[in-house]
């Protein structure tokens, strides 16, 4: 039995070639793995910059939006949110012209980073304490269609492979009393169009976009409408030379270009094949998580990075988006992840656990570290009576040390008692995971000399 290839815009492929249902299923699986980060990124960007009714809405495109607080359980747009650093965001629409980002000088000793993320979720550039220092500068962010020379007064040009990009600023907060200092730094993060920087007339405005409604995280897993949203995002992602063959393969089932993928016009056999490919993609992810991520053979350091670092490993790119979209490249931060205890059993708040740093074995970092609690399956922060979502290095003076100088943290749903509550990280009643963050990790953390401890059931 065969299905036909091509794409007439109706969602029913045309008759320019023959593709078997088995091939449709395999191509759908490949396109899903490839496209999941783009579709989930679109969900977040839509909530931040397009949907003014969304509780997560930040504001207009091409402006800096500062969040002068750390994340709480009320922040639900992004899975595995960082609750260490106040964020600033730019949703960059680069179709008309580049943007100029001004970074102010920041005092030595305060970590900050500016992460540039394209629509594929690759990290294509960094500015900040590790990458460029704390001296400040002006950075030109350009889209794929810009081919100009670096203007005078620009520190560096960074170029996105997609028309839309996301810029995430993290500014270190030392304590609640430090928030006003962070606000002053955030006020210095500025952005303007290149034409304004050059005092020139602006170019013609790009065509207005009718942003389509995204799927929910649950719908993304099973709804064939996923591929219509993928088609929408691909319009703003010019085909990379290395992916011409791959994108041509996707096009044989109507994915890519200006096609509209309409699930309502699919034949029953085609719909079954498409849905089977989506299920196959998740099966492949689940195998990766069970056999490699949960066992430590693959770490989150392998899931985030530049196009050069990740290459064509689209499964790892998908896994990064599933587990913590917009994660940093390993040079900037690494994220030891725990969904199981030291015996390999799933973490669950019906049990009590300890998490112990032996003497001299705190995470080796040049900036700071943290251990954050997330409820599953949503991978979101956990509301609790003491409003503590993490334990981090800034809290060390308030933690109770063990007699030998190590530190034991208590991971459980109920208080471990007044004498241990300083070291308590509250857990939900059900399944949970832990993410350790090492910002600006030392070489010992990158090369495996230092290993993160595992939670131990008590």
Short mmCIF file of C-alpha atoms in Angstrom, two decimals:
data_model
loop_
_atom_site.label_atom_id
_atom_site.label_comp_id
_atom_site.label_asym_id
_atom_site.label_seq_id
_atom_site.Cartn_x
_atom_site.Cartn_y
_atom_site.Cartn_z
CA UNK A 1 0.00 0.00 0.00
CA UNK A 2 1.30 3.43 -0.83
CA UNK A 3 0.71 7.02 0.13
CA UNK A 4 1.57 9.80 -2.24
CA UNK A 5 4.18 12.47 -1.82
CA UNK A 6 4.32 16.17 -2.43
CA UNK A 7 2.16 18.83 -0.81
CA UNK A 8 -0.72 20.68 -2.42
CA UNK A 9 -1.50 22.63 0.74
CA UNK A 10 -4.56 20.53 1.57
CA UNK A 11 -2.82 18.16 3.96
CA UNK A 12 -3.30 15.36 1.45
CA UNK A 13 -0.04 14.75 -0.43
CA UNK A 14 -0.21 14.92 -4.23
CA UNK A 15 0.83 12.31 -6.75
CA UNK A 16 4.35 13.38 -7.65
CA UNK A 17 5.77 10.19 -6.17
CA UNK A 18 5.00 7.13 -4.14
CA UNK A 19 5.73 6.78 -0.42
CA UNK A 20 4.64 3.67 1.43
CA UNK A 21 2.78 3.92 4.71
CA UNK A 22 5.82 2.42 6.40
CA UNK A 23 7.93 5.22 4.95
CA UNK A 24 5.35 7.81 6.00
CA UNK A 25 5.58 6.52 9.56
CA UNK A 26 9.38 6.65 9.54
CA UNK A 27 9.50 10.14 8.00
CA UNK A 28 6.91 11.36 10.50
CA UNK A 29 9.08 10.01 13.32
CA UNK A 30 12.17 11.76 11.94
CA UNK A 31 10.29 15.02 11.38
CA UNK A 32 8.82 14.87 14.89
CA UNK A 33 12.21 14.35 16.53
CA UNK A 34 13.67 17.12 14.38
CA UNK A 35 10.75 19.47 14.90
CA UNK A 36 9.77 18.99 18.55
CA UNK A 37 12.16 21.69 19.82
CA UNK A 38 10.84 24.14 17.20
CA UNK A 39 7.19 23.48 18.03
CA UNK A 40 7.76 23.67 21.78
CA UNK A 41 9.88 26.79 21.37
CA UNK A 42 7.00 28.31 19.38
CA UNK A 43 4.62 27.48 22.24
CA UNK A 44 6.81 29.40 24.68
CA UNK A 45 7.49 32.33 22.33
CA UNK A 46 3.79 32.65 21.51
CA UNK A 47 2.94 32.87 25.22
CA UNK A 48 5.72 35.39 25.87
CA UNK A 49 5.46 37.74 22.88
CA UNK A 50 2.29 37.11 20.83
CA UNK A 51 -0.61 36.22 23.13
CA UNK A 52 -1.41 39.28 25.21
CA UNK A 53 -4.04 37.35 27.18
CA UNK A 54 -1.58 34.71 28.34
CA UNK A 55 -0.53 34.95 32.00
CA UNK A 56 3.07 34.36 30.87
CA UNK A 57 3.00 37.27 28.37
CA UNK A 58 6.13 39.46 28.63
CA UNK A 59 5.53 42.12 25.98
CA UNK A 60 6.26 43.06 22.37
CA UNK A 61 8.91 41.62 20.08
CA UNK A 62 12.29 43.37 19.87
CA UNK A 63 12.14 44.83 23.36
CA UNK A 64 13.93 43.84 26.58
CA UNK A 65 11.52 42.47 29.15
CA UNK A 66 12.92 42.25 32.67
CA UNK A 67 11.58 39.89 35.31
CA UNK A 68 12.86 41.33 38.59
CA UNK A 69 12.34 38.16 40.61
CA UNK A 70 13.16 34.48 40.48
CA UNK A 71 10.76 31.85 39.14
CA UNK A 72 8.04 30.35 41.36
CA UNK A 73 5.48 27.55 40.88
CA UNK A 74 3.26 30.15 39.18
CA UNK A 75 5.69 30.23 36.22
CA UNK A 76 4.48 27.43 33.98
CA UNK A 77 5.44 28.35 30.40
CA UNK A 78 8.87 26.71 30.52
CA UNK A 79 9.52 23.27 31.93
CA UNK A 80 12.41 22.97 34.42
CA UNK A 81 12.54 26.72 35.12
CA UNK A 82 15.64 28.18 36.75
CA UNK A 83 14.78 29.76 40.10
CA UNK A 84 18.33 31.00 40.75
CA UNK A 85 18.60 34.12 38.64
CA UNK A 86 16.20 36.89 37.61
CA UNK A 87 15.73 36.75 33.86
CA UNK A 88 15.48 39.30 31.09
CA UNK A 89 14.16 38.29 27.66
CA UNK A 90 14.09 39.49 24.08
CA UNK A 91 11.90 37.85 21.47
CA UNK A 92 13.82 38.90 18.37
CA UNK A 93 12.08 39.30 15.01
CA UNK A 94 15.04 39.76 12.67
CA UNK A 95 13.21 39.79 9.35
CA UNK A 96 13.48 43.55 8.70
CA UNK A 97 16.89 44.37 10.16
CA UNK A 98 19.35 43.42 12.91
CA UNK A 99 19.10 44.54 16.52
CA UNK A 100 21.82 46.19 18.59
CA UNK A 101 22.02 44.94 22.17
CA UNK A 102 23.78 47.15 24.70
CA UNK A 103 25.24 45.37 27.73
CA UNK A 104 26.34 47.65 30.59
CA UNK A 105 29.52 47.06 32.59
CA UNK A 106 28.71 44.81 35.56
CA UNK A 107 30.76 44.66 38.74
CA UNK A 108 33.39 41.93 38.99
CA UNK A 109 32.21 38.95 40.97
CA UNK A 110 28.60 39.07 39.79
CA UNK A 111 27.88 36.37 37.23
CA UNK A 112 25.68 37.15 34.26
CA UNK A 113 25.12 35.57 30.89
CA UNK A 114 23.30 36.44 27.68
CA UNK A 115 22.30 33.33 25.75
CA UNK A 116 21.34 33.55 22.06
CA UNK A 117 18.98 30.77 20.98
CA UNK A 118 17.63 30.21 17.47
CA UNK A 119 14.31 28.62 16.55
CA UNK A 120 15.93 25.19 16.39
CA UNK A 121 16.92 25.78 20.09
CA UNK A 122 20.63 25.79 19.26
CA UNK A 123 22.74 28.12 21.41
CA UNK A 124 24.54 30.06 18.70
CA UNK A 125 26.34 32.70 20.79
CA UNK A 126 27.07 33.88 24.33
CA UNK A 127 27.91 37.16 25.98
CA UNK A 128 28.67 37.34 29.70
CA UNK A 129 31.06 36.74 32.56
CA UNK A 130 32.49 33.54 31.08
CA UNK A 131 32.30 34.34 27.38
CA UNK A 132 33.22 38.02 27.16
CA UNK A 133 33.79 39.29 30.69
CA UNK A 134 31.91 41.91 32.68
CA UNK A 135 33.10 44.98 30.77
CA UNK A 136 29.96 45.50 28.68
CA UNK A 137 29.65 46.17 24.96
CA UNK A 138 27.34 46.49 21.97
CA UNK A 139 26.38 43.34 20.06
CA UNK A 140 24.70 43.16 16.67
CA UNK A 141 22.13 40.34 16.44
CA UNK A 142 21.36 39.60 12.77
CA UNK A 143 19.06 37.19 11.00
CA UNK A 144 19.95 34.80 8.17
CA UNK A 145 19.21 37.36 5.45
CA UNK A 146 21.62 40.06 6.66
CA UNK A 147 25.03 40.23 4.98
CA UNK A 148 26.38 43.63 5.99
CA UNK A 149 29.70 44.69 7.46
CA UNK A 150 30.20 45.22 11.18
CA UNK A 151 29.31 48.88 11.89
CA UNK A 152 31.62 51.15 13.86
CA UNK A 153 30.95 50.97 17.57
CA UNK A 154 29.80 47.34 17.49
CA UNK A 155 31.76 44.91 19.65
CA UNK A 156 30.74 41.76 17.81
CA UNK A 157 28.21 40.47 15.27
CA UNK A 158 26.22 37.33 16.11
CA UNK A 159 24.03 35.77 13.43
CA UNK A 160 21.00 33.54 13.78
CA UNK A 161 20.12 30.84 11.24
CA UNK A 162 16.43 31.60 11.79
CA UNK A 163 14.35 34.77 11.38
CA UNK A 164 13.19 34.59 14.99
CA UNK A 165 15.58 34.20 17.90
CA UNK A 166 15.31 34.23 21.67
CA UNK A 167 17.74 36.07 23.94
CA UNK A 168 17.82 35.03 27.61
CA UNK A 169 19.72 37.10 30.17
CA UNK A 170 20.56 35.65 33.58
CA UNK A 171 21.75 38.04 36.29
CA UNK A 172 23.06 36.60 39.53
CA UNK A 173 21.09 37.42 42.67
CA UNK A 174 23.14 37.07 45.87
CA UNK A 175 20.22 37.33 48.32
CA UNK A 176 16.70 38.80 48.52
CA UNK A 177 18.28 42.06 49.73
CA UNK A 178 20.26 42.21 46.48
CA UNK A 179 17.20 42.55 44.22
CA UNK A 180 17.44 46.34 43.83
CA UNK A 181 21.00 45.97 42.54
CA UNK A 182 19.81 43.44 39.97
CA UNK A 183 17.02 45.80 38.88
CA UNK A 184 19.61 48.53 38.20
CA UNK A 185 21.64 46.14 36.06
CA UNK A 186 18.55 44.99 34.18
CA UNK A 187 17.68 48.63 33.44
CA UNK A 188 20.99 48.85 31.58
CA UNK A 189 20.11 46.02 29.19
CA UNK A 190 19.05 47.95 26.06
CA UNK A 191 18.04 46.97 22.54
CA UNK A 192 17.41 49.05 19.41
CA UNK A 193 17.08 48.41 15.66
CA UNK A 194 20.28 48.82 13.68
CA UNK A 195 18.77 51.76 11.77
CA UNK A 196 18.18 53.63 15.02
CA UNK A 197 21.73 52.88 16.16
CA UNK A 198 23.03 54.31 12.86
CA UNK A 199 20.59 57.25 12.89
CA UNK A 200 19.21 56.12 9.52
CA UNK A 201 15.63 55.72 8.26
CA UNK A 202 14.25 52.27 9.10
CA UNK A 203 13.65 49.73 6.33
CA UNK A 204 10.16 48.77 5.27
CA UNK A 205 8.30 46.80 7.92
CA UNK A 206 8.07 43.06 7.25
CA UNK A 207 4.66 41.54 6.54
CA UNK A 208 2.46 41.15 9.60
CA UNK A 209 2.26 37.57 10.84
CA UNK A 210 -0.95 35.85 11.85
CA UNK A 211 0.53 33.71 14.61
CA UNK A 212 -1.32 30.42 14.82
CA UNK A 213 -2.42 29.07 18.16
CA UNK A 214 0.08 26.60 19.60
CA UNK A 215 -0.72 23.21 21.05
CA UNK A 216 -0.54 22.50 24.76
CA UNK A 217 2.38 20.33 25.96
CA UNK A 218 0.03 17.33 26.15
CA UNK A 219 -1.37 17.94 22.67
CA UNK A 220 2.14 18.21 21.25
CA UNK A 221 2.68 14.56 22.13
CA UNK A 222 -0.14 13.04 20.11
CA UNK A 223 -1.94 15.55 17.86
CA UNK A 224 -1.05 15.47 14.14
CA UNK A 225 -1.68 19.25 14.20
CA UNK A 226 1.90 19.28 15.50
CA UNK A 227 3.05 19.16 11.88
CA UNK A 228 0.98 22.17 10.85
CA UNK A 229 2.71 24.20 13.56
CA UNK A 230 6.05 22.77 12.48
CA UNK A 231 5.32 23.93 8.93
CA UNK A 232 4.57 27.41 10.28
CA UNK A 233 7.89 27.61 12.13
CA UNK A 234 9.85 26.26 9.16
CA UNK A 235 8.75 29.22 7.03
CA UNK A 236 11.08 31.34 9.15
CA UNK A 237 13.95 28.84 9.15
CA UNK A 238 15.71 28.90 5.76
CA UNK A 239 16.97 25.47 4.77
CA UNK A 240 20.55 24.92 5.93
CA UNK A 241 22.87 23.52 3.25
CA UNK A 242 23.56 20.44 5.39
CA UNK A 243 19.83 19.72 5.71
CA UNK A 244 18.64 19.99 2.11
CA UNK A 245 18.21 16.24 1.76
CA UNK A 246 16.49 15.92 5.13
CA UNK A 247 14.03 18.73 4.44
CA UNK A 248 13.31 17.28 0.99
CA UNK A 249 12.45 13.96 2.67
CA UNK A 250 10.06 15.76 5.02
CA UNK A 251 8.44 17.47 2.04
CA UNK A 252 7.40 14.08 0.61
CA UNK A 253 4.69 13.94 3.29
CA UNK A 254 3.80 17.63 3.16
CA UNK A 255 6.13 18.96 5.85
CA UNK A 256 8.07 22.13 5.03
CA UNK A 257 7.84 25.04 2.67
CA UNK A 258 4.49 26.77 2.33
CA UNK A 259 2.46 23.57 2.72
CA UNK A 260 -0.39 23.34 5.18
CA UNK A 261 -0.58 20.07 7.00
CA UNK A 262 -4.29 19.51 7.64
CA UNK A 263 -4.98 16.42 9.75
CA UNK A 264 -8.69 16.60 8.89
CA UNK A 265 -8.00 15.72 5.25
CA UNK A 266 -5.73 12.77 5.93
CA UNK A 267 -6.97 9.31 4.98
CA UNK A 268 -7.42 7.00 7.98
CA UNK A 269 -4.34 4.99 6.94
CA UNK A 270 -2.23 8.13 6.61
CA UNK A 271 -3.39 9.46 9.97
CA UNK A 272 -2.55 6.14 11.60
CA UNK A 273 0.91 6.20 10.02
CA UNK A 274 1.55 9.80 11.14
CA UNK A 275 0.38 9.12 14.70
CA UNK A 276 2.47 5.94 14.74
CA UNK A 277 5.54 7.97 13.78
CA UNK A 278 4.89 10.37 16.65
CA UNK A 279 4.58 7.46 19.08
CA UNK A 280 7.80 5.97 17.69
CA UNK A 281 9.59 9.26 18.35
CA UNK A 282 8.51 9.21 21.99
CA UNK A 283 9.51 5.57 22.30
CA UNK A 284 12.98 6.50 21.07
CA UNK A 285 13.16 9.36 23.58
CA UNK A 286 11.98 7.09 26.42
CA UNK A 287 14.65 4.54 25.55
CA UNK A 288 17.32 7.26 25.57
CA UNK A 289 16.12 8.48 28.96
CA UNK A 290 15.89 5.01 30.53
CA UNK A 291 19.05 3.46 29.15
CA UNK A 292 21.42 6.40 28.90
CA UNK A 293 20.26 9.52 30.73
CA UNK A 294 19.06 7.79 33.90
CA UNK A 295 22.21 5.65 33.99
CA UNK A 296 24.60 8.55 33.38
CA UNK A 297 25.94 7.23 30.07
CA UNK A 298 24.60 10.43 28.52
CA UNK A 299 24.31 13.62 30.57
CA UNK A 300 22.43 16.84 30.03
CA UNK A 301 25.77 18.36 29.00
CA UNK A 302 25.31 16.39 25.77
CA UNK A 303 21.84 17.78 25.03
CA UNK A 304 22.45 21.52 24.61
CA UNK A 305 24.88 23.44 22.45
CA UNK A 306 25.65 25.04 19.13
CA UNK A 307 24.87 23.52 15.72
CA UNK A 308 28.52 22.49 15.53
CA UNK A 309 28.41 20.78 18.93
CA UNK A 310 25.13 18.89 18.42
CA UNK A 311 25.53 18.27 14.70
CA UNK A 312 22.68 16.16 13.33
CA UNK A 313 21.88 14.50 16.66
CA UNK A 314 18.26 15.60 16.59
CA UNK A 315 17.24 13.08 19.26
CA UNK A 316 19.54 14.77 21.78
CA UNK A 317 18.19 18.16 20.71
CA UNK A 318 14.66 16.87 21.30
CA UNK A 319 15.63 15.44 24.69
CA UNK A 320 17.07 18.79 25.72
CA UNK A 321 13.82 20.53 24.80
CA UNK A 322 11.71 17.94 26.62
CA UNK A 323 13.75 17.98 29.82
CA UNK A 324 14.66 21.67 30.00
CA UNK A 325 14.20 23.80 26.91
CA UNK A 326 16.77 26.62 26.58
CA UNK A 327 19.37 24.80 28.63
CA UNK A 328 22.86 26.25 28.47
CA UNK A 329 25.79 24.84 26.57
CA UNK A 330 28.05 22.87 28.89
CA UNK A 331 30.76 25.54 28.99
CA UNK A 332 28.19 27.90 30.55
CA UNK A 333 26.36 25.46 32.80
CA UNK A 334 25.83 21.76 33.31
CA UNK A 335 22.80 20.12 34.83
CA UNK A 336 23.18 16.79 36.62
CA UNK A 337 19.67 15.35 36.52
CA UNK A 338 18.10 12.84 38.88
CA UNK A 339 14.82 11.01 38.35
CA UNK A 340 15.99 7.95 40.31
CA UNK A 341 17.73 7.31 43.61
CA UNK A 342 21.08 5.62 44.20
CA UNK A 343 19.39 2.21 43.79
CA UNK A 344 17.78 3.16 40.49
CA UNK A 345 14.24 3.48 41.87
CA UNK A 346 12.10 6.46 40.73
CA UNK A 347 12.08 9.41 43.11
CA UNK A 348 8.75 9.82 44.90
CA UNK A 349 7.63 12.05 47.75
CA UNK A 350 6.15 9.08 49.57
CA UNK A 351 9.78 8.33 50.52
CA UNK A 352 12.44 10.37 52.33
CA UNK A 353 15.90 10.94 50.84
CA UNK A 354 19.20 12.50 51.74
CA UNK A 355 21.55 14.23 49.32
CA UNK A 356 25.04 14.57 50.73
CA UNK A 357 28.08 16.52 49.63
CA UNK A 358 31.13 14.90 51.20
CA UNK A 359 33.81 17.18 52.69
CA UNK A 360 35.51 19.16 49.92
CA UNK A 361 33.07 17.86 47.31
CA UNK A 362 30.74 20.79 46.78
CA UNK A 363 30.10 21.40 43.06
CA UNK A 364 33.24 22.94 41.48
CA UNK A 365 32.14 26.20 39.86
CA UNK A 366 33.48 29.65 39.04
CA UNK A 367 30.00 31.20 39.54
CA UNK A 368 27.49 29.28 41.67
CA UNK A 369 25.56 26.00 42.01
CA UNK A 370 22.05 24.94 43.01
CA UNK A 371 19.83 21.89 43.52
CA UNK A 372 16.22 22.42 42.42
CA UNK A 373 13.08 20.34 43.00
CA UNK A 374 10.53 19.65 40.20
CA UNK A 375 7.24 17.79 40.26
CA UNK A 376 6.61 15.23 37.55
CA UNK A 377 5.41 14.79 34.90
CA UNK A 378 5.17 18.56 34.30
CA UNK A 379 8.79 19.25 35.45
CA UNK A 380 7.65 22.42 37.24
CA UNK A 381 8.54 23.98 40.58
CA UNK A 382 6.89 22.62 43.72
CA UNK A 383 4.72 24.78 45.96
CA UNK A 384 5.52 24.13 49.63
CA UNK A 385 4.97 25.67 53.09
CA UNK A 386 8.38 27.35 53.28
CA UNK A 387 8.47 28.62 49.65
CA UNK A 388 11.84 26.96 49.10
CA UNK A 389 12.30 25.59 45.60
CA UNK A 390 16.04 25.02 45.68
CA UNK A 391 19.15 25.01 47.81
CA UNK A 392 22.12 26.87 46.34
CA UNK A 393 25.63 28.02 47.15
CA UNK A 394 24.44 31.43 48.35
CA UNK A 395 22.57 29.60 51.14
CA UNK A 396 25.69 27.83 52.48
CA UNK A 397 26.12 30.20 55.46
CA UNK A 398 22.62 29.20 56.60
CA UNK A 399 23.03 25.45 56.06
CA UNK A 400 23.97 23.17 58.94
CA UNK A 401 27.25 21.36 58.22
CA UNK A 402 27.87 17.75 59.17
CA UNK A 403 30.48 17.04 61.88
CA UNK A 404 33.04 16.15 59.19
CA UNK A 405 32.43 19.37 57.23
CA UNK A 406 30.19 17.89 54.57
CA UNK A 407 26.57 18.87 53.98
CA UNK A 408 23.50 16.63 54.12
CA UNK A 409 20.33 17.88 52.45
CA UNK A 410 16.96 16.39 53.35
CA UNK A 411 14.70 15.70 50.37
CA UNK A 412 11.18 14.87 51.60
CA UNK A 413 7.57 16.01 51.66
CA UNK A 414 7.29 16.77 55.38
CA UNK A 415 9.71 18.70 57.57
CA UNK A 416 12.67 16.66 58.86
CA UNK A 417 12.36 18.55 62.17
CA UNK A 418 13.46 21.96 63.45
CA UNK A 419 17.10 20.91 63.84
CA UNK A 420 17.31 19.89 60.14
CA UNK A 421 14.90 22.29 58.50
CA UNK A 422 17.69 24.62 57.33
CA UNK A 423 18.82 21.79 55.01
CA UNK A 424 15.32 20.74 53.88
CA UNK A 425 14.33 20.79 50.22
CA UNK A 426 10.57 20.10 50.17
CA UNK A 427 9.28 17.45 47.77
CA UNK A 428 5.78 16.94 46.37
CA UNK A 429 3.69 13.99 47.53
CA UNK A 430 4.19 12.17 44.25
CA UNK A 431 6.89 11.68 41.59
CA UNK A 432 9.65 14.28 41.30
CA UNK A 433 13.04 14.94 39.81
CA UNK A 434 16.04 16.97 40.91
CA UNK A 435 18.24 19.16 38.75
CA UNK A 436 21.63 20.35 39.91
CA UNK A 437 22.97 23.45 38.16
CA UNK A 438 26.64 24.31 37.93
CA UNK A 439 27.11 27.77 36.45
CA UNK A 440 30.49 28.33 34.80
CA UNK A 441 31.65 24.85 35.79
CA UNK A 442 35.28 24.09 36.60
CA UNK A 443 37.18 21.58 34.48
CA UNK A 444 36.74 18.89 37.16
CA UNK A 445 32.99 19.01 36.56
CA UNK A 446 33.35 19.00 32.78
CA UNK A 447 35.80 16.13 32.52
CA UNK A 448 34.06 13.91 35.08
CA UNK A 449 36.71 14.10 37.78
CA UNK A 450 33.97 15.45 40.05
CA UNK A 451 30.76 13.45 40.08
CA UNK A 452 27.44 14.68 41.45
CA UNK A 453 26.20 12.57 44.36
CA UNK A 454 22.90 10.68 44.01
CA UNK A 455 19.84 10.90 46.24
CA UNK A 456 19.75 8.11 48.82
CA UNK A 457 16.50 6.70 50.17
CA UNK A 458 16.45 6.68 53.99
#
